[in-house]
Amino acid sequence: MKSAWQIASATDHTRNDPNKDMSPQTQFLDVTADGRPARKVAYMTSPGSGKDAPGLVWLSGFKSDMVSTKASALAVWAEGRGVPYLRFDYGGHGQSDGRIEDFTIGDWLRDCEACFDRLTGGPQVVIGSSMGGWLALLLARSLIARGEGGRLRAMVLIAPAWDMTEELMWKQFTPEAKAVLARDGVFYRPSEYGEPYALTRALIEEGRNHLLGGSGFDPGCPLRILQGLRDPDVPWEHALKLVELLGNEDVRLTLVKDAEHRLSRDQDLALLYSMITEFIP
């Protein structure tokens, strides 16, 4: 497999101000699965040059939402270029129905499939941040399985937390944390970004139905990865393992030496835009 990785100096600065995101009105999509009652998934769309024009789809990270810094900055960037842009909140996140503790990776994948199928037209560049990177890969696998892989123009992943529930959670838990999870069904993991993460036994166990490691995977489209070398949540080695896992020739990993997990500084956003511009001029 031919792939490329490079160290980026990240010295350029974006022209866009994410604080000027003139967000469109929130809308809601009914999503049903497994015979459960319909629930509402919140989304926003920014119209572009036409229904069948190449567009962008944003997939957020765990406990993040569609009005986060990167998602909002990308809205400004897309609007300035007339590019269609879709962003949404998974179940239990942001403005969507439910509590995060009641959902699993499979639920959030169904949200991605429903929004992608019903709210986009032409070929899409899917941009996944952290857990959204894993969901982007799972969405690609789903589309390929049903013969619709051509709907993906490319994928751009930011610190992709692929196989997160197993590799970055379960395998990193202390014996004490595993015991709490087994006893109580939930473990509250401290977070640098606010209140502790409520991680459920269902999240870990159901996540094993969606693991990519060990099987190899070809997403069938160009793939770009942006990763910080100082990321304490998704180590850069995890991104490199993904490059090795992918059976695709057109994969590039860009490592930013001084960046941590969020990758939302002006210079990080500039790198993100440059990656997208390869596929959306």
mmCIF file of C-alpha atoms in Angstrom:
data_model
loop_
_atom_site.group_PDB
_atom_site.id
_atom_site.type_symbol
_atom_site.label_atom_id
_atom_site.label_comp_id
_atom_site.label_asym_id
_atom_site.label_seq_id
_atom_site.Cartn_x
_atom_site.Cartn_y
_atom_site.Cartn_z
ATOM 1 C CA MET A 1 0.000 0.000 0.000
ATOM 2 C CA LYS A 2 1.276 3.415 -0.925
ATOM 3 C CA SER A 3 0.513 6.149 1.546
ATOM 4 C CA ALA A 4 2.091 9.402 2.594
ATOM 5 C CA TRP A 5 2.485 11.131 5.933
ATOM 6 C CA GLN A 6 4.070 14.441 6.595
ATOM 7 C CA ILE A 7 4.871 16.852 9.391
ATOM 8 C CA ALA A 8 3.014 20.128 8.917
ATOM 9 C CA SER A 9 4.358 23.346 10.356
ATOM 10 C CA ALA A 10 0.825 24.829 10.575
ATOM 11 C CA THR A 11 1.927 28.439 10.341
ATOM 12 C CA ASP A 12 -0.801 29.732 7.995
ATOM 13 C CA HIS A 13 -3.857 31.492 9.375
ATOM 14 C CA THR A 14 -7.427 31.294 8.108
ATOM 15 C CA ARG A 15 -9.247 34.359 6.857
ATOM 16 C CA ASN A 16 -12.553 33.207 8.314
ATOM 17 C CA ASP A 17 -13.868 34.126 11.731
ATOM 18 C CA PRO A 18 -15.811 31.198 13.241
ATOM 19 C CA ASN A 19 -17.651 33.659 15.473
ATOM 20 C CA LYS A 20 -19.402 35.016 12.381
ATOM 21 C CA ASP A 21 -21.221 31.768 11.673
ATOM 22 C CA MET A 22 -24.670 32.890 10.496
ATOM 23 C CA SER A 23 -26.248 29.519 11.280
ATOM 24 C CA PRO A 24 -29.347 28.539 9.321
ATOM 25 C CA GLN A 25 -32.454 27.563 11.225
ATOM 26 C CA THR A 26 -32.342 24.200 12.969
ATOM 27 C CA GLN A 27 -34.575 21.562 11.409
ATOM 28 C CA PHE A 28 -35.469 18.061 12.539
ATOM 29 C CA LEU A 29 -35.474 14.676 10.852
ATOM 30 C CA ASP A 30 -37.449 11.729 12.216
ATOM 31 C CA VAL A 31 -35.253 8.654 12.614
ATOM 32 C CA THR A 32 -36.598 5.204 13.475
ATOM 33 C CA ALA A 33 -34.720 1.950 14.060
ATOM 34 C CA ASP A 34 -35.258 -1.467 15.633
ATOM 35 C CA GLY A 35 -38.976 -0.880 16.062
ATOM 36 C CA ARG A 36 -38.438 1.933 18.555
ATOM 37 C CA PRO A 37 -40.473 5.157 18.446
ATOM 38 C CA ALA A 38 -39.267 7.826 16.040
ATOM 39 C CA ARG A 39 -36.885 10.357 17.515
ATOM 40 C CA LYS A 40 -35.890 13.740 16.181
ATOM 41 C CA VAL A 41 -32.373 14.411 14.945
ATOM 42 C CA ALA A 42 -31.499 18.116 14.695
ATOM 43 C CA TYR A 43 -29.699 19.325 11.575
ATOM 44 C CA MET A 44 -28.690 22.412 9.621
ATOM 45 C CA THR A 45 -28.072 22.732 5.911
ATOM 46 C CA SER A 46 -26.380 25.512 3.979
ATOM 47 C CA PRO A 47 -27.525 25.564 0.336
ATOM 48 C CA GLY A 48 -24.899 25.619 -2.385
ATOM 49 C CA SER A 49 -24.840 25.891 -6.148
ATOM 50 C CA GLY A 50 -27.271 23.028 -6.785
ATOM 51 C CA LYS A 51 -28.759 19.827 -5.431
ATOM 52 C CA ASP A 52 -26.342 17.587 -7.318
ATOM 53 C CA ALA A 53 -23.244 19.721 -6.690
ATOM 54 C CA PRO A 54 -20.474 18.209 -4.547
ATOM 55 C CA GLY A 55 -21.131 19.003 -0.900
ATOM 56 C CA LEU A 56 -19.740 18.647 2.609
ATOM 57 C CA VAL A 57 -21.052 16.547 5.485
ATOM 58 C CA TRP A 58 -19.763 17.186 9.023
ATOM 59 C CA LEU A 59 -19.663 14.377 11.608
ATOM 60 C CA SER A 60 -18.976 15.592 15.144
ATOM 61 C CA GLY A 61 -17.043 13.962 17.949
ATOM 62 C CA PHE A 62 -18.344 12.312 21.114
ATOM 63 C CA LYS A 63 -20.263 14.868 23.242
ATOM 64 C CA SER A 64 -19.708 17.552 20.603
ATOM 65 C CA ASP A 65 -22.378 19.113 18.401
ATOM 66 C CA MET A 66 -23.063 20.871 15.124
ATOM 67 C CA VAL A 67 -22.354 24.365 16.472
ATOM 68 C CA SER A 68 -18.880 23.567 17.796
ATOM 69 C CA THR A 69 -15.933 25.728 16.757
ATOM 70 C CA LYS A 70 -14.808 23.601 13.790
ATOM 71 C CA ALA A 71 -18.331 22.846 12.560
ATOM 72 C CA SER A 72 -19.272 26.553 12.672
ATOM 73 C CA ALA A 73 -16.037 27.711 11.066
ATOM 74 C CA LEU A 74 -16.557 25.242 8.246
ATOM 75 C CA ALA A 75 -20.070 26.622 7.724
ATOM 76 C CA VAL A 76 -18.603 30.091 7.105
ATOM 77 C CA TRP A 77 -15.976 28.646 4.753
ATOM 78 C CA ALA A 78 -18.534 26.597 2.785
ATOM 79 C CA GLU A 79 -21.003 29.469 2.501
ATOM 80 C CA GLY A 80 -18.288 31.745 1.123
ATOM 81 C CA ARG A 81 -17.679 29.253 -1.682
ATOM 82 C CA GLY A 82 -21.288 28.302 -2.388
ATOM 83 C CA VAL A 83 -20.725 24.712 -1.272
ATOM 84 C CA PRO A 84 -23.667 22.710 0.149
ATOM 85 C CA TYR A 85 -23.007 21.803 3.774
ATOM 86 C CA LEU A 86 -24.836 19.446 6.134
ATOM 87 C CA ARG A 87 -24.244 19.130 9.873
ATOM 88 C CA PHE A 88 -26.364 17.432 12.519
ATOM 89 C CA ASP A 89 -26.473 16.279 16.133
ATOM 90 C CA TYR A 90 -26.445 12.573 16.941
ATOM 91 C CA GLY A 91 -29.046 11.214 19.337
ATOM 92 C CA GLY A 92 -28.396 12.526 22.840
ATOM 93 C CA HIS A 93 -26.180 15.331 21.528
ATOM 94 C CA GLY A 94 -26.908 19.016 21.038
ATOM 95 C CA GLN A 95 -30.512 19.682 20.048
ATOM 96 C CA SER A 96 -31.422 16.084 19.149
ATOM 97 C CA ASP A 97 -33.719 13.922 21.267
ATOM 98 C CA GLY A 98 -32.548 11.719 24.110
ATOM 99 C CA ARG A 99 -29.775 11.312 26.674
ATOM 100 C CA ILE A 100 -26.305 10.399 25.480
ATOM 101 C CA GLU A 101 -26.202 7.481 27.944
ATOM 102 C CA ASP A 102 -29.079 5.791 26.083
ATOM 103 C CA PHE A 103 -27.285 5.572 22.732
ATOM 104 C CA THR A 104 -24.547 3.471 21.155
ATOM 105 C CA ILE A 105 -22.295 3.593 18.096
ATOM 106 C CA GLY A 106 -24.918 1.690 16.097
ATOM 107 C CA ASP A 107 -27.544 4.328 16.932
ATOM 108 C CA TRP A 108 -25.249 7.142 15.850
ATOM 109 C CA LEU A 109 -24.342 5.291 12.650
ATOM 110 C CA ARG A 110 -28.055 5.075 11.834
ATOM 111 C CA ASP A 111 -28.318 8.837 12.388
ATOM 112 C CA CYS A 112 -25.459 9.315 9.912
ATOM 113 C CA GLU A 113 -27.072 7.017 7.353
ATOM 114 C CA ALA A 114 -30.481 8.689 7.665
ATOM 115 C CA CYS A 115 -29.105 12.223 7.322
ATOM 116 C CA PHE A 116 -26.750 11.296 4.476
ATOM 117 C CA ASP A 117 -29.443 9.423 2.530
ATOM 118 C CA ARG A 118 -32.260 11.908 2.985
ATOM 119 C CA LEU A 119 -30.509 15.277 3.153
ATOM 120 C CA THR A 120 -27.719 15.162 0.538
ATOM 121 C CA GLY A 121 -27.734 15.003 -3.237
ATOM 122 C CA GLY A 122 -24.481 14.946 -5.182
ATOM 123 C CA PRO A 123 -21.146 13.352 -4.231
ATOM 124 C CA GLN A 124 -20.064 14.292 -0.722
ATOM 125 C CA VAL A 125 -16.837 15.009 1.107
ATOM 126 C CA VAL A 126 -17.426 13.574 4.575
ATOM 127 C CA ILE A 127 -15.450 15.299 7.335
ATOM 128 C CA GLY A 128 -15.280 13.396 10.608
ATOM 129 C CA SER A 129 -13.800 14.723 13.848
ATOM 130 C CA SER A 130 -12.654 12.290 16.571
ATOM 131 C CA MET A 131 -15.533 9.779 16.990
ATOM 132 C CA GLY A 132 -16.955 11.305 13.814
ATOM 133 C CA GLY A 133 -13.908 9.900 12.014
ATOM 134 C CA TRP A 134 -14.906 6.384 13.044
ATOM 135 C CA LEU A 135 -18.515 7.031 12.021
ATOM 136 C CA ALA A 136 -17.319 8.365 8.645
ATOM 137 C CA LEU A 137 -15.491 5.083 8.011
ATOM 138 C CA LEU A 138 -18.515 3.063 9.124
ATOM 139 C CA LEU A 139 -20.754 5.148 6.866
ATOM 140 C CA ALA A 140 -18.398 4.445 3.962
ATOM 141 C CA ARG A 141 -18.521 0.715 4.722
ATOM 142 C CA SER A 142 -22.328 0.851 4.802
ATOM 143 C CA LEU A 143 -22.542 2.730 1.493
ATOM 144 C CA ILE A 144 -20.151 0.303 -0.199
ATOM 145 C CA ALA A 145 -22.127 -2.682 1.094
ATOM 146 C CA ARG A 146 -25.259 -1.398 -0.628
ATOM 147 C CA GLY A 147 -23.507 -0.420 -3.840
ATOM 148 C CA GLU A 148 -23.510 3.343 -3.223
ATOM 149 C CA GLY A 149 -19.835 3.944 -2.540
ATOM 150 C CA GLY A 150 -19.724 6.346 -5.472
ATOM 151 C CA ARG A 151 -21.612 8.884 -3.348
ATOM 152 C CA LEU A 152 -18.386 9.525 -1.459
ATOM 153 C CA ARG A 153 -16.079 11.975 -3.185
ATOM 154 C CA ALA A 154 -13.523 11.845 -0.356
ATOM 155 C CA MET A 155 -13.136 11.670 3.410
ATOM 156 C CA VAL A 156 -11.217 14.084 5.625
ATOM 157 C CA LEU A 157 -10.692 12.842 9.175
ATOM 158 C CA ILE A 158 -9.540 14.948 12.131
ATOM 159 C CA ALA A 159 -7.865 12.941 14.927
ATOM 160 C CA PRO A 160 -10.003 9.915 13.983
ATOM 161 C CA ALA A 161 -11.010 7.881 17.036
ATOM 162 C CA TRP A 162 -11.675 4.688 15.062
ATOM 163 C CA ASP A 163 -12.614 1.648 17.200
ATOM 164 C CA MET A 164 -12.795 4.164 20.035
ATOM 165 C CA THR A 165 -14.900 2.125 22.444
ATOM 166 C CA GLU A 166 -12.428 -0.767 22.398
ATOM 167 C CA GLU A 167 -8.983 0.713 21.719
ATOM 168 C CA LEU A 168 -9.271 4.103 23.428
ATOM 169 C CA MET A 169 -11.743 3.225 26.173
ATOM 170 C CA TRP A 170 -12.015 -0.417 27.249
ATOM 171 C CA LYS A 171 -8.362 -1.328 26.746
ATOM 172 C CA GLN A 172 -7.289 1.830 28.595
ATOM 173 C CA PHE A 173 -9.607 1.358 31.580
ATOM 174 C CA THR A 174 -8.063 0.408 34.895
ATOM 175 C CA PRO A 175 -9.270 -2.813 36.568
ATOM 176 C CA GLU A 176 -11.183 -0.593 38.995
ATOM 177 C CA ALA A 177 -12.976 1.222 36.154
ATOM 178 C CA LYS A 178 -13.896 -2.090 34.510
ATOM 179 C CA ALA A 179 -15.282 -3.326 37.814
ATOM 180 C CA VAL A 180 -17.428 -0.189 38.194
ATOM 181 C CA LEU A 181 -18.716 -0.603 34.645
ATOM 182 C CA ALA A 182 -19.628 -4.246 35.269
ATOM 183 C CA ARG A 183 -21.323 -3.435 38.582
ATOM 184 C CA ASP A 184 -23.132 -0.186 37.752
ATOM 185 C CA GLY A 185 -23.455 -0.323 33.968
ATOM 186 C CA VAL A 186 -21.814 3.104 33.692
ATOM 187 C CA PHE A 187 -18.409 4.593 34.422
ATOM 188 C CA TYR A 188 -17.842 8.345 34.724
ATOM 189 C CA ARG A 189 -14.515 9.108 33.085
ATOM 190 C CA PRO A 190 -12.873 12.462 33.924
ATOM 191 C CA SER A 191 -12.552 14.875 31.028
ATOM 192 C CA GLU A 192 -10.369 17.894 30.343
ATOM 193 C CA TYR A 193 -13.250 19.453 28.387
ATOM 194 C CA GLY A 194 -15.887 19.742 31.113
ATOM 195 C CA GLU A 195 -18.067 17.342 33.102
ATOM 196 C CA PRO A 196 -17.042 13.654 33.219
ATOM 197 C CA TYR A 197 -17.968 11.386 30.317
ATOM 198 C CA ALA A 198 -20.696 8.874 31.172
ATOM 199 C CA LEU A 199 -19.505 5.699 29.456
ATOM 200 C CA THR A 200 -21.987 2.825 29.544
ATOM 201 C CA ARG A 201 -21.510 -0.912 29.342
ATOM 202 C CA ALA A 202 -23.918 -0.902 26.376
ATOM 203 C CA LEU A 203 -21.691 1.607 24.537
ATOM 204 C CA ILE A 204 -18.645 -0.635 24.974
ATOM 205 C CA GLU A 205 -20.367 -3.925 24.187
ATOM 206 C CA GLU A 206 -22.376 -2.692 21.190
ATOM 207 C CA GLY A 207 -19.293 -0.936 19.838
ATOM 208 C CA ARG A 208 -17.728 -4.370 19.269
ATOM 209 C CA ASN A 209 -20.205 -4.883 16.426
ATOM 210 C CA HIS A 210 -18.528 -2.079 14.485
ATOM 211 C CA LEU A 211 -14.785 -2.583 14.928
ATOM 212 C CA LEU A 212 -12.530 -2.062 11.908
ATOM 213 C CA GLY A 213 -9.260 -3.370 13.342
ATOM 214 C CA GLY A 214 -8.007 -6.753 12.218
ATOM 215 C CA SER A 215 -10.141 -6.954 9.092
ATOM 216 C CA GLY A 216 -8.720 -4.300 6.779
ATOM 217 C CA PHE A 217 -10.930 -1.844 4.978
ATOM 218 C CA ASP A 218 -10.930 0.039 1.683
ATOM 219 C CA PRO A 219 -13.165 3.138 1.844
ATOM 220 C CA GLY A 220 -13.155 3.350 -1.937
ATOM 221 C CA CYS A 221 -12.315 7.059 -2.047
ATOM 222 C CA PRO A 222 -9.385 9.391 -1.296
ATOM 223 C CA LEU A 223 -8.779 9.866 2.420
ATOM 224 C CA ARG A 224 -6.936 12.648 4.266
ATOM 225 C CA ILE A 225 -6.111 12.634 7.987
ATOM 226 C CA LEU A 226 -5.180 15.620 10.165
ATOM 227 C CA GLN A 227 -3.617 14.648 13.489
ATOM 228 C CA GLY A 228 -1.890 16.470 16.337
ATOM 229 C CA LEU A 229 1.309 15.009 17.759
ATOM 230 C CA ARG A 230 0.394 16.270 21.261
ATOM 231 C CA ASP A 231 -3.078 14.752 21.259
ATOM 232 C CA PRO A 232 -3.661 13.082 24.668
ATOM 233 C CA ASP A 233 -7.010 11.548 23.648
ATOM 234 C CA VAL A 234 -6.234 10.028 20.246
ATOM 235 C CA PRO A 235 -2.476 9.360 20.038
ATOM 236 C CA TRP A 236 -0.837 9.979 16.676
ATOM 237 C CA GLU A 237 0.182 6.314 16.606
ATOM 238 C CA HIS A 238 -3.524 5.449 16.468
ATOM 239 C CA ALA A 239 -3.870 7.477 13.268
ATOM 240 C CA LEU A 240 -0.811 5.772 11.791
ATOM 241 C CA LYS A 241 -2.346 2.360 12.542
ATOM 242 C CA LEU A 242 -5.406 3.456 10.583
ATOM 243 C CA VAL A 243 -3.248 4.314 7.567
ATOM 244 C CA GLU A 244 -1.740 0.837 7.751
ATOM 245 C CA LEU A 245 -5.192 -0.735 8.100
ATOM 246 C CA LEU A 246 -6.725 0.940 5.064
ATOM 247 C CA GLY A 247 -6.477 -0.940 1.783
ATOM 248 C CA ASN A 248 -6.496 2.242 -0.251
ATOM 249 C CA GLU A 249 -3.644 3.755 -2.263
ATOM 250 C CA ASP A 250 -4.778 7.371 -1.876
ATOM 251 C CA VAL A 251 -4.266 8.018 1.852
ATOM 252 C CA ARG A 252 -2.322 10.910 3.399
ATOM 253 C CA LEU A 253 -1.638 11.594 7.058
ATOM 254 C CA THR A 254 -0.643 15.117 8.089
ATOM 255 C CA LEU A 255 0.888 15.427 11.561
ATOM 256 C CA VAL A 256 0.861 18.815 13.288
ATOM 257 C CA LYS A 257 3.737 18.938 15.759
ATOM 258 C CA ASP A 258 2.315 21.407 18.287
ATOM 259 C CA ALA A 259 -1.378 20.489 18.031
ATOM 260 C CA GLU A 260 -3.520 18.695 20.600
ATOM 261 C CA HIS A 261 -6.897 17.020 20.118
ATOM 262 C CA ARG A 262 -9.225 19.834 19.191
ATOM 263 C CA LEU A 263 -7.296 21.105 16.145
ATOM 264 C CA SER A 264 -9.490 24.216 16.085
ATOM 265 C CA ARG A 265 -6.857 26.973 16.022
ATOM 266 C CA ASP A 266 -6.755 29.242 12.974
ATOM 267 C CA GLN A 267 -3.706 27.450 11.600
ATOM 268 C CA ASP A 268 -5.343 24.046 12.105
ATOM 269 C CA LEU A 269 -8.483 25.199 10.301
ATOM 270 C CA ALA A 270 -6.343 26.487 7.439
ATOM 271 C CA LEU A 271 -4.868 23.007 7.044
ATOM 272 C CA LEU A 272 -8.347 21.502 7.120
ATOM 273 C CA TYR A 273 -9.577 23.869 4.411
ATOM 274 C CA SER A 274 -6.585 23.071 2.220
ATOM 275 C CA MET A 275 -7.386 19.359 2.450
ATOM 276 C CA ILE A 276 -11.026 19.923 1.507
ATOM 277 C CA THR A 277 -10.071 22.247 -1.372
ATOM 278 C CA GLU A 278 -8.369 19.303 -3.089
ATOM 279 C CA PHE A 279 -11.856 17.912 -3.662
ATOM 280 C CA ILE A 280 -14.053 21.032 -3.502
ATOM 281 C CA PRO A 281 -12.230 23.798 -5.450
#
